[in-house]
Short mmCIF file of C-alpha atoms in Angstrom, two decimals:
data_model
loop_
_atom_site.label_atom_id
_atom_site.label_comp_id
_atom_site.label_asym_id
_atom_site.label_seq_id
_atom_site.Cartn_x
_atom_site.Cartn_y
_atom_site.Cartn_z
CA MET A 109 20.63 -14.19 3.61
CA THR A 110 19.47 -12.62 6.87
CA LEU A 111 17.29 -9.51 6.98
CA SER A 112 20.22 -7.32 8.01
CA GLU A 113 22.49 -8.78 5.31
CA ASN A 114 19.74 -8.18 2.76
CA LEU A 115 19.36 -4.59 3.95
CA PHE A 116 23.13 -4.05 3.73
CA GLU A 117 23.20 -5.52 0.22
CA ASN A 118 20.40 -3.19 -0.94
CA LEU A 119 22.10 -0.14 0.56
CA ARG A 120 25.47 -1.19 -0.90
CA LEU A 121 23.97 -1.55 -4.38
CA GLU A 122 22.26 1.83 -4.04
CA LEU A 123 25.56 3.43 -3.02
CA ARG A 124 27.51 1.72 -5.82
CA ARG A 125 25.06 2.61 -8.59
CA GLY A 126 25.99 6.29 -8.85
CA CYS A 127 29.67 5.63 -8.15
CA LEU A 128 29.92 3.14 -11.01
CA THR A 129 28.50 5.66 -13.47
CA LEU A 130 31.10 8.16 -12.31
CA ALA A 131 33.91 5.60 -12.63
CA VAL A 132 32.78 4.54 -16.13
CA LEU A 133 32.60 8.14 -17.33
CA LYS A 134 36.03 8.91 -15.89
CA GLN A 135 37.60 5.79 -17.34
CA LEU A 136 36.15 6.58 -20.76
CA ARG A 137 38.21 9.73 -21.09
CA GLN A 138 40.32 7.09 -22.80
CA GLU A 139 38.63 5.00 -25.50
CA HIS A 140 37.60 1.44 -24.62
CA TYR A 141 35.28 -1.28 -25.79
CA GLY A 142 33.11 -3.12 -23.28
CA TYR A 143 35.46 -5.93 -22.27
CA THR A 144 38.64 -3.83 -21.94
CA LEU A 145 36.71 -1.20 -19.98
CA ARG A 146 35.58 -3.87 -17.57
CA LYS A 147 39.15 -5.13 -17.21
CA SER A 148 40.59 -1.67 -16.62
CA LEU A 149 37.95 -0.89 -14.00
CA ALA A 150 38.71 -4.21 -12.30
CA ALA A 151 42.42 -3.33 -12.36
CA HIS A 152 41.51 -0.19 -10.39
CA GLY A 153 39.63 -2.29 -7.84
CA LEU A 154 36.15 -1.76 -9.28
CA GLU A 155 34.63 -5.11 -10.21
CA ILE A 156 31.49 -4.72 -12.28
CA ASP A 157 29.31 -7.42 -13.83
CA GLU A 158 29.08 -7.61 -17.60
CA SER A 159 25.30 -7.63 -17.38
CA THR A 160 25.48 -4.27 -15.57
CA LEU A 161 28.28 -2.60 -17.50
CA TYR A 162 27.28 -3.25 -21.10
CA PRO A 163 23.70 -1.96 -20.77
CA LEU A 164 25.02 0.99 -18.73
CA LEU A 165 27.25 2.00 -21.65
CA ARG A 166 24.23 1.97 -23.95
CA ARG A 167 22.21 4.08 -21.52
CA LEU A 168 24.97 6.66 -21.13
CA GLU A 169 25.31 6.86 -24.90
CA THR A 170 21.56 7.39 -25.32
CA GLN A 171 21.83 10.21 -22.77
CA GLY A 172 24.51 11.85 -24.91
CA LEU A 173 27.32 11.41 -22.39
CA LEU A 174 29.24 8.89 -24.50
CA VAL A 175 29.87 8.43 -28.20
CA SER A 176 30.61 5.10 -29.82
CA GLU A 177 31.78 3.68 -33.10
CA TRP A 178 32.18 0.19 -34.58
CA ARG A 179 35.78 -0.45 -35.58
CA GLU A 180 37.89 -3.44 -36.51
CA GLU A 181 40.59 -4.44 -34.07
CA GLU A 182 42.50 -7.72 -34.14
CA LYS A 183 40.32 -8.87 -37.03
CA ARG A 184 37.16 -8.37 -34.99
CA ASN A 185 34.53 -5.67 -35.11
CA LYS A 186 34.19 -4.00 -31.71
CA ARG A 187 32.19 -1.10 -30.42
CA PHE A 188 34.45 1.54 -28.90
CA TYR A 189 33.15 4.10 -26.45
CA ARG A 190 34.60 7.41 -25.31
CA LEU A 191 33.40 10.42 -23.38
CA ALA A 192 31.37 12.96 -25.41
CA ALA A 193 31.86 16.73 -25.04
CA ASP A 194 28.68 16.98 -22.93
CA GLY A 195 29.86 13.99 -20.94
CA GLU A 196 33.13 15.76 -20.13
CA GLN A 197 31.23 18.78 -18.76
CA ILE A 198 28.88 16.67 -16.67
CA LEU A 199 31.74 14.48 -15.44
CA GLY A 200 33.52 17.62 -14.18
CA LYS A 201 30.43 18.66 -12.21
CA LEU A 202 29.86 15.15 -10.90
CA LEU A 203 33.45 14.88 -9.72
CA ASP A 204 33.11 18.21 -7.86
CA GLU A 205 29.92 16.90 -6.25
CA TRP A 206 31.63 13.63 -5.37
CA LYS A 207 34.59 15.42 -3.76
CA SER A 208 32.31 17.72 -1.81
CA LEU A 209 30.24 14.77 -0.54
CA ASN A 210 33.36 12.80 0.30
CA ASP A 211 34.90 15.74 2.20
CA SER A 212 31.66 16.30 4.12
CA ILE A 213 31.42 12.65 5.10
CA GLU A 214 35.08 12.65 6.14
CA ARG A 215 34.47 15.71 8.33
CA ILE A 216 31.53 14.08 10.14
CA GLN A 217 32.92 12.56 13.33
CA MET B 42 31.43 -22.25 -30.00
CA GLU B 43 27.93 -23.60 -30.55
CA ILE B 44 27.22 -23.00 -26.91
CA LEU B 45 27.96 -19.26 -27.30
CA GLU B 46 25.64 -19.03 -30.30
CA ARG B 47 22.89 -20.78 -28.35
CA TYR B 48 23.37 -18.35 -25.48
CA LEU B 49 23.24 -15.29 -27.74
CA GLN B 50 20.19 -16.68 -29.51
CA ALA B 51 18.43 -17.05 -26.16
CA VAL B 52 19.36 -13.49 -25.12
CA ARG B 53 18.12 -12.12 -28.46
CA LYS B 54 14.60 -13.44 -27.82
CA PHE B 55 14.16 -11.11 -24.85
CA LEU B 56 15.65 -7.97 -26.45
CA PRO B 57 13.70 -5.08 -27.96
CA GLY B 58 13.17 -5.85 -31.68
CA ASN B 59 14.78 -2.77 -33.24
CA ARG B 60 18.04 -3.11 -31.23
CA GLN B 61 18.49 -6.88 -31.26
CA ASP B 62 21.19 -7.10 -33.98
CA ASP B 63 23.27 -4.27 -32.59
CA ILE B 64 23.18 -5.49 -28.98
CA ILE B 65 23.91 -9.10 -29.93
CA ALA B 66 26.85 -8.04 -32.14
CA GLU B 67 28.34 -6.05 -29.27
CA LEU B 68 27.71 -8.81 -26.75
CA ARG B 69 29.31 -11.35 -29.08
CA ALA B 70 32.38 -9.13 -29.60
CA ASN B 71 32.81 -8.67 -25.84
CA LEU B 72 32.32 -12.35 -25.04
CA GLU B 73 34.69 -13.47 -27.78
CA ALA B 74 37.32 -11.02 -26.55
CA GLN B 75 36.88 -12.37 -23.03
CA ILE B 76 37.17 -15.98 -24.20
CA GLU B 77 40.28 -15.19 -26.24
CA ASP B 78 41.78 -13.41 -23.29
CA GLU B 79 41.20 -16.35 -20.98
CA GLU B 80 42.52 -18.79 -23.60
CA ARG B 81 45.66 -16.66 -23.95
CA GLU B 82 46.13 -16.76 -20.18
CA CYS B 83 45.90 -20.54 -19.89
CA GLY B 84 47.59 -21.25 -23.27
CA ARG B 85 44.87 -23.53 -24.63
CA ALA B 86 41.27 -23.54 -25.82
CA LEU B 87 38.62 -23.34 -23.09
CA SER B 88 36.86 -26.59 -22.32
CA LYS B 89 33.08 -26.88 -22.62
CA ALA B 90 32.76 -26.78 -18.82
CA GLU B 91 34.90 -23.62 -18.60
CA LEU B 92 32.85 -21.98 -21.33
CA GLU B 93 29.66 -22.93 -19.54
CA GLU B 94 31.06 -21.47 -16.32
CA LEU B 95 31.89 -18.20 -18.11
CA LEU B 96 28.36 -17.90 -19.50
CA LYS B 97 26.82 -18.82 -16.16
CA LYS B 98 28.82 -16.00 -14.57
CA MET B 99 27.40 -13.64 -17.18
CA GLY B 100 23.86 -14.46 -16.05
CA SER B 101 20.77 -16.11 -17.48
CA PRO B 102 19.65 -14.87 -20.92
CA VAL B 103 16.52 -13.24 -19.45
CA PHE B 104 18.61 -11.52 -16.76
CA VAL B 105 21.11 -10.16 -19.29
CA ALA B 106 18.42 -8.99 -21.72
CA MET B 107 16.41 -7.40 -18.89
CA HIS B 108 19.22 -4.91 -18.24
CA TYR B 109 18.94 -3.60 -21.79
CA GLN B 110 15.29 -2.70 -21.31
CA PRO B 111 14.40 0.75 -20.01
CA GLN B 112 13.02 0.69 -16.46
CA ARG B 113 9.25 0.63 -16.72
CA TYR B 114 6.57 0.88 -14.05
CA VAL B 115 2.84 0.41 -14.19
CA ILE B 116 2.77 2.94 -11.36
CA GLY B 117 6.22 4.33 -10.51
CA PRO B 118 7.59 5.57 -7.19
CA LYS B 119 6.63 9.17 -8.06
CA PHE B 120 2.92 8.42 -8.20
CA PHE B 121 2.72 5.40 -5.92
CA PRO B 122 2.17 7.27 -2.61
CA MET B 123 -0.69 9.26 -4.17
CA TYR B 124 -2.09 6.08 -5.76
CA TRP B 125 -2.01 4.28 -2.43
CA TYR B 126 -3.75 7.20 -0.68
CA VAL B 127 -6.49 7.45 -3.33
CA LEU B 128 -6.93 3.66 -3.42
CA ARG B 129 -7.45 3.49 0.35
CA LEU B 130 -9.95 6.35 0.28
CA ALA B 131 -11.80 4.89 -2.71
CA MET B 132 -11.96 1.44 -1.12
CA MET B 133 -13.30 2.86 2.12
CA TRP B 134 -15.97 5.01 0.49
CA SER B 135 -17.07 2.34 -1.95
CA LEU B 136 -17.39 -0.15 0.91
CA LEU B 137 -19.37 2.42 2.83
CA VAL B 138 -21.73 3.21 -0.06
CA PHE B 139 -22.07 -0.50 -0.79
CA ALA B 140 -22.95 -1.22 2.87
CA ILE B 141 -25.49 1.62 3.04
CA VAL B 142 -27.20 0.76 -0.26
CA ASN B 143 -27.47 -2.91 0.66
CA ALA B 144 -28.60 -2.18 4.23
CA VAL B 145 -31.34 0.12 2.92
CA GLN B 146 -32.41 -2.37 0.26
CA ILE B 147 -32.49 -5.23 2.73
CA GLY B 148 -34.28 -3.09 5.33
CA ALA B 149 -36.90 -1.98 2.80
CA GLY B 150 -37.34 -5.59 1.66
CA GLN B 151 -36.52 -4.68 -1.95
CA MET B 152 -34.29 -7.66 -2.54
CA GLY B 153 -37.31 -9.93 -2.90
CA GLN B 154 -35.68 -12.70 -0.89
CA HIS B 155 -35.10 -13.87 2.64
CA VAL B 156 -33.10 -11.44 4.82
CA ALA B 157 -30.34 -13.94 5.60
CA THR B 158 -29.98 -14.79 1.89
CA ALA B 159 -29.87 -11.10 0.97
CA ILE B 160 -27.16 -10.41 3.59
CA ALA B 161 -25.12 -13.40 2.44
CA GLN B 162 -25.43 -12.27 -1.17
CA ALA B 163 -24.32 -8.74 -0.26
CA LEU B 164 -21.31 -10.08 1.66
CA PHE B 165 -20.38 -12.29 -1.30
CA GLN B 166 -20.64 -9.35 -3.73
CA ALA B 167 -18.58 -6.96 -1.58
CA PRO B 168 -15.09 -8.28 -2.59
CA PHE B 169 -15.99 -8.11 -6.30
CA THR B 170 -17.21 -4.51 -5.94
CA LEU B 171 -13.96 -3.58 -4.16
CA LEU B 172 -11.86 -5.37 -6.78
CA THR B 173 -13.65 -3.49 -9.56
CA VAL B 174 -13.03 -0.15 -7.86
CA ALA B 175 -9.36 -1.03 -7.24
CA ALA B 176 -8.96 -2.08 -10.89
CA TRP B 177 -10.34 1.23 -12.17
CA ILE B 178 -8.19 3.29 -9.83
CA THR B 179 -5.09 1.28 -10.84
CA LEU B 180 -5.93 1.69 -14.52
CA ALA B 181 -6.36 5.45 -14.09
CA PHE B 182 -3.01 5.79 -12.33
CA ALA B 183 -1.27 3.57 -14.89
CA GLY B 184 -2.61 6.00 -17.52
CA ILE B 185 -1.29 8.98 -15.54
CA GLU B 186 2.12 7.28 -15.21
CA TYR B 187 2.23 6.61 -18.95
CA VAL B 188 1.31 10.18 -19.90
CA ALA B 189 3.75 11.67 -17.35
CA GLU B 190 6.54 9.43 -18.68
CA HIS B 191 5.94 9.96 -22.38
CA TYR B 192 4.59 13.52 -22.44
CA PRO B 193 6.33 15.34 -19.56
CA ASN B 194 5.46 18.73 -21.07
CA VAL B 195 1.75 17.94 -21.24
CA TRP B 196 1.49 16.48 -17.75
CA LYS B 197 3.03 18.74 -15.13
CA SER B 198 3.32 16.05 -12.49
CA ASN B 199 5.05 18.33 -9.98
CA VAL B 200 1.94 20.57 -9.95
CA TRP B 201 -0.33 17.56 -9.57
CA LEU B 202 1.82 16.18 -6.76
CA GLY B 203 1.54 19.38 -4.77
CA GLY B 204 4.39 21.38 -6.35
CA ASN B 205 2.41 24.58 -5.68
CA TRP B 206 1.56 23.81 -2.08
CA SER B 207 1.58 26.53 0.54
CA VAL B 208 2.27 26.36 4.25
CA ASP B 209 -1.25 27.73 4.91
CA SER B 210 -2.75 24.64 3.28
CA LEU B 211 -1.24 22.33 5.93
CA PRO B 212 -3.83 20.75 8.25
CA ALA B 213 -4.07 22.01 11.84
CA LEU B 214 -1.79 20.36 14.39
CA GLU B 215 -3.36 17.22 15.81
CA LYS B 216 -4.27 17.37 19.45
CA HIS B 217 -1.84 15.76 21.83
CA ILE B 218 -2.57 12.17 22.69
CA ALA B 219 -2.38 11.63 26.41
CA PRO B 220 0.39 9.31 27.62
CA GLY B 221 -0.91 5.78 27.29
CA GLY B 222 -3.65 7.06 24.96
CA VAL B 223 -4.44 4.83 22.04
CA ARG B 224 -3.90 5.91 18.43
CA ARG B 225 -6.48 4.34 16.18
CA SER B 226 -5.29 2.61 13.04
CA TYR B 227 -6.89 3.58 9.72
CA ALA B 228 -8.20 0.04 9.24
CA LYS B 229 -9.81 0.16 12.68
CA ALA B 230 -11.45 3.53 11.97
CA VAL B 231 -12.86 2.23 8.66
CA ALA B 232 -13.96 -1.04 10.28
CA GLU B 233 -15.80 0.93 12.97
CA VAL B 234 -17.78 2.80 10.32
CA VAL B 235 -18.56 -0.28 8.24
CA PHE B 236 -19.57 -2.40 11.22
CA GLY B 237 -21.46 0.61 12.63
CA PHE B 238 -23.65 0.63 9.52
CA ILE B 239 -24.10 -3.13 9.63
CA PHE B 240 -25.02 -2.97 13.33
CA LEU B 241 -27.49 -0.10 12.74
CA ALA B 242 -29.10 -2.00 9.85
CA TRP B 243 -29.34 -5.06 12.07
CA LEU B 244 -30.88 -3.00 14.89
CA LEU B 245 -33.48 -1.53 12.53
CA LEU B 246 -34.38 -5.00 11.32
CA VAL B 247 -34.97 -6.43 14.80
CA PRO B 248 -38.60 -5.17 15.35
CA LYS B 249 -39.76 -6.50 11.95
CA TYR B 250 -37.63 -9.63 11.97
CA PRO B 251 -36.95 -10.68 15.59
CA ILE B 252 -35.30 -13.80 14.18
CA VAL B 253 -32.14 -11.75 13.40
CA MET B 254 -31.72 -11.24 17.17
CA PHE B 255 -33.12 -14.41 18.68
CA GLY B 256 -32.57 -16.89 15.86
CA PRO B 257 -34.72 -20.02 16.10
CA GLY B 258 -35.45 -19.03 19.73
CA VAL B 259 -38.08 -16.68 18.34
CA ILE B 260 -40.48 -19.67 18.13
CA ALA B 261 -40.15 -20.24 21.87
CA ILE B 262 -40.57 -16.51 22.59
CA ASN B 263 -43.73 -16.37 20.48
CA ALA B 264 -45.11 -19.29 22.44
CA LEU B 265 -44.71 -17.43 25.77
CA PRO B 266 -47.71 -15.62 27.24
CA TYR B 267 -45.57 -12.49 27.82
CA THR B 268 -44.50 -9.65 25.55
CA LEU B 269 -42.45 -6.46 25.99
CA ALA B 270 -44.20 -3.35 27.30
CA GLN B 271 -44.69 -0.25 25.14
CA SER B 272 -42.02 1.65 27.13
CA TRP B 273 -39.27 -0.37 25.40
CA TRP B 274 -39.99 1.52 22.15
CA THR B 275 -38.76 4.80 23.69
CA PHE B 276 -35.62 2.99 24.83
CA TYR B 277 -35.19 1.40 21.39
CA TRP B 278 -35.39 4.71 19.51
CA ILE B 279 -32.95 6.40 21.89
CA ILE B 280 -30.48 3.56 21.19
CA ILE B 281 -31.03 4.06 17.43
CA VAL B 282 -30.34 7.81 17.81
CA ILE B 283 -27.14 7.16 19.85
CA ASN B 284 -25.83 4.70 17.27
CA SER B 285 -26.68 7.03 14.38
CA MET B 286 -24.87 9.88 16.13
CA GLN B 287 -21.76 7.77 16.75
CA LEU B 288 -21.78 6.61 13.17
CA ALA B 289 -22.09 10.18 11.90
CA TRP B 290 -19.16 11.23 14.14
CA ASN B 291 -17.00 8.38 12.86
CA CYS B 292 -17.84 9.29 9.25
CA ILE B 293 -16.98 12.95 9.89
CA ASP B 294 -13.70 11.90 11.55
CA LEU B 295 -12.78 9.90 8.46
CA LEU B 296 -13.76 12.76 6.15
CA ARG B 297 -11.75 15.28 8.14
CA ASP B 298 -8.81 12.86 8.34
CA SER B 299 -8.94 13.07 12.14
CA TRP B 300 -9.50 9.35 12.72
CA GLN B 301 -6.17 8.79 14.48
CA ARG B 302 -7.50 9.54 17.92
CA VAL B 303 -10.73 8.73 19.72
CA ASN B 304 -12.34 12.02 20.76
CA PRO B 305 -12.96 11.70 24.53
CA LEU B 306 -15.84 14.20 24.36
CA GLN B 307 -17.66 12.08 21.77
CA HIS B 308 -17.14 9.04 23.94
CA ILE B 309 -18.52 10.79 27.05
CA VAL B 310 -21.55 12.21 25.19
CA ALA B 311 -22.39 8.76 23.78
CA LYS B 312 -22.03 7.16 27.21
CA SER B 313 -24.15 9.88 28.83
CA LEU B 314 -26.91 9.28 26.30
CA SER B 315 -26.82 5.56 27.09
CA VAL B 316 -27.26 6.31 30.80
CA VAL B 317 -30.08 8.70 29.89
CA ALA B 318 -31.76 5.97 27.81
CA PHE B 319 -31.76 3.57 30.76
CA ALA B 320 -32.84 6.33 33.15
CA VAL B 321 -35.75 7.30 30.87
CA MET B 322 -36.73 3.65 30.75
CA LEU B 323 -36.73 3.49 34.56
CA ALA B 324 -38.69 6.74 34.92
CA THR B 325 -41.38 6.12 32.31
CA SER B 326 -42.05 2.45 32.68
CA ASN B 327 -44.01 2.54 35.99
CA ARG B 328 -41.99 -0.60 36.71
CA VAL B 329 -43.81 -2.41 33.92
CA TYR B 330 -41.38 -3.95 31.43
CA VAL B 331 -43.16 -7.11 30.47
CA VAL B 332 -46.92 -7.51 29.97
CA LEU B 333 -49.26 -10.39 29.25
CA LYS B 334 -50.33 -10.90 25.66
CA ASN B 335 -53.79 -11.89 26.82
CA PRO B 336 -54.29 -10.35 30.28
CA VAL B 337 -57.97 -11.28 30.63
CA ALA B 338 -57.32 -14.97 30.19
CA ASP B 339 -53.83 -15.29 31.69
CA LEU B 340 -53.74 -12.85 34.62
CA ALA B 341 -54.82 -15.38 37.21
CA LYS B 342 -52.38 -18.00 35.96
CA TYR B 343 -49.29 -15.87 35.24
CA GLY B 344 -49.91 -12.72 37.31
CA ASP B 345 -47.47 -13.59 40.12
CA THR B 346 -44.73 -14.67 37.72
CA LEU B 347 -45.23 -11.44 35.76
CA ASP B 348 -44.78 -9.36 38.94
CA GLY B 349 -41.60 -11.28 39.71
CA ILE B 350 -40.20 -10.70 36.23
CA ASN B 351 -40.96 -6.95 36.36
CA ARG B 352 -39.43 -6.60 39.84
CA GLY B 353 -36.30 -8.45 38.64
CA VAL B 354 -35.96 -6.35 35.49
CA HIS B 355 -36.47 -3.13 37.51
CA LEU B 356 -33.79 -4.13 40.02
CA GLY B 357 -31.41 -5.11 37.24
CA LEU B 358 -31.98 -1.87 35.35
CA SER B 359 -31.55 0.22 38.54
CA LEU B 360 -28.20 -1.46 39.22
CA LEU B 361 -27.15 -1.01 35.61
CA VAL B 362 -27.96 2.72 35.67
CA ALA B 363 -26.08 3.17 38.97
CA ILE B 364 -22.95 1.37 37.67
CA ALA B 365 -23.05 3.17 34.31
CA ALA B 366 -23.48 6.56 36.05
CA LEU B 367 -20.48 5.87 38.31
CA GLN B 368 -18.38 4.80 35.31
CA LEU B 369 -19.42 7.95 33.47
CA ALA B 370 -18.50 10.15 36.42
CA TRP B 371 -15.07 8.47 36.64
CA GLU B 372 -14.46 8.94 32.92
CA ILE B 373 -15.40 12.62 33.12
CA VAL B 374 -12.95 13.13 36.01
CA LYS B 375 -10.23 11.25 34.08
CA SER B 376 -10.85 13.26 30.93
CA VAL B 377 -10.61 16.57 32.83
CA ARG B 378 -7.35 15.40 34.45
CA ASP B 379 -5.89 14.35 31.08
CA ARG B 380 -6.83 17.73 29.62
CA GLN B 381 -5.11 19.54 32.49
CA ASN B 382 -1.98 17.39 32.13
CA ALA B 383 -1.80 17.83 28.33
#
């Protein structure tokens, strides 16, 4: 990887980090467990590694933005996540911020 | 599915103890769901190679487990700039104190050993002293990072990092550097101070230990019938004063954080004093720079040679003073022009 490719990759990851959190929170307005969440994000064009997504879910839960519960589905115990009440509030604010940033960037010629 | 169990077992080893079971159970559920999904898609059980490929895509056990750990820093990005600033200052001052203490000890002959051995020993010890200082500073900042992370209410890091700063506390604007002027690097400014001390120590040692200047040649010099005239002492002490002054200026520049630019006035004053030193030498020497050690016995034999040497030294010194004075005049004119253009 050249220096410029490396720089691009670092900047891309930095840009994606916050966006992925936003996408995960938004997607979890509907309940999912790790694997189906990953699939539904991928279906919307957002590929995310398992090793990034699963720990991210844990972190967001620790921060009180998500709630989870173990439940049996198709004879298997799975951990289902959904957006918490606090998470809904913060998601609303984050989406406003995202739209405002996006509009500003669009307006810059 | 032995391969999956082996993978999960390897991941478990790198996970935090109190969350191992929970994380592994969730990871297993997700991986099994993924495997079932892929098996459903291709209508058969996954082969060993396909399973291996799936796990390889997931990442190595250490890599996967690492993402479940909270991000930890010995010294995080919040404190690192301050750490780096303090470390640089501490390294510079400790090197300075180390150089002074050793120069004084060597000069005073307190080391109880040969000068060259004492200098070599001091040079050998210097990296260890610096490493010790760096270790303590790092340890202190690691402690600060830990407290700030775990007790944010106790440690108001924003106050410590200048949260209460005022515009009045900003340093004065640095003077303009003339086009083409050279900005000194920090390393160069520190090196100038350190080598300044070493040079001064060396200069002070020369009268007592001429070997540090002439090396083994001192034996040949001692065998000569000539020696330097008394007038060289005046010259020697003026040179010591000039070097001490320059060193003091460089230290003050470092202390005041104004090391980025070479002060042209300091440079001109130092150069003027050098010209003065040579001029004083010319004026006070009565053209006698070298004398005979034993004039009664050697005058007849070496008298003519001695006159020749003194005439040569006088001519050389006169030329040197003239060239240095011209250079000084040119630098003064240039400095005035730069000041007017700035």
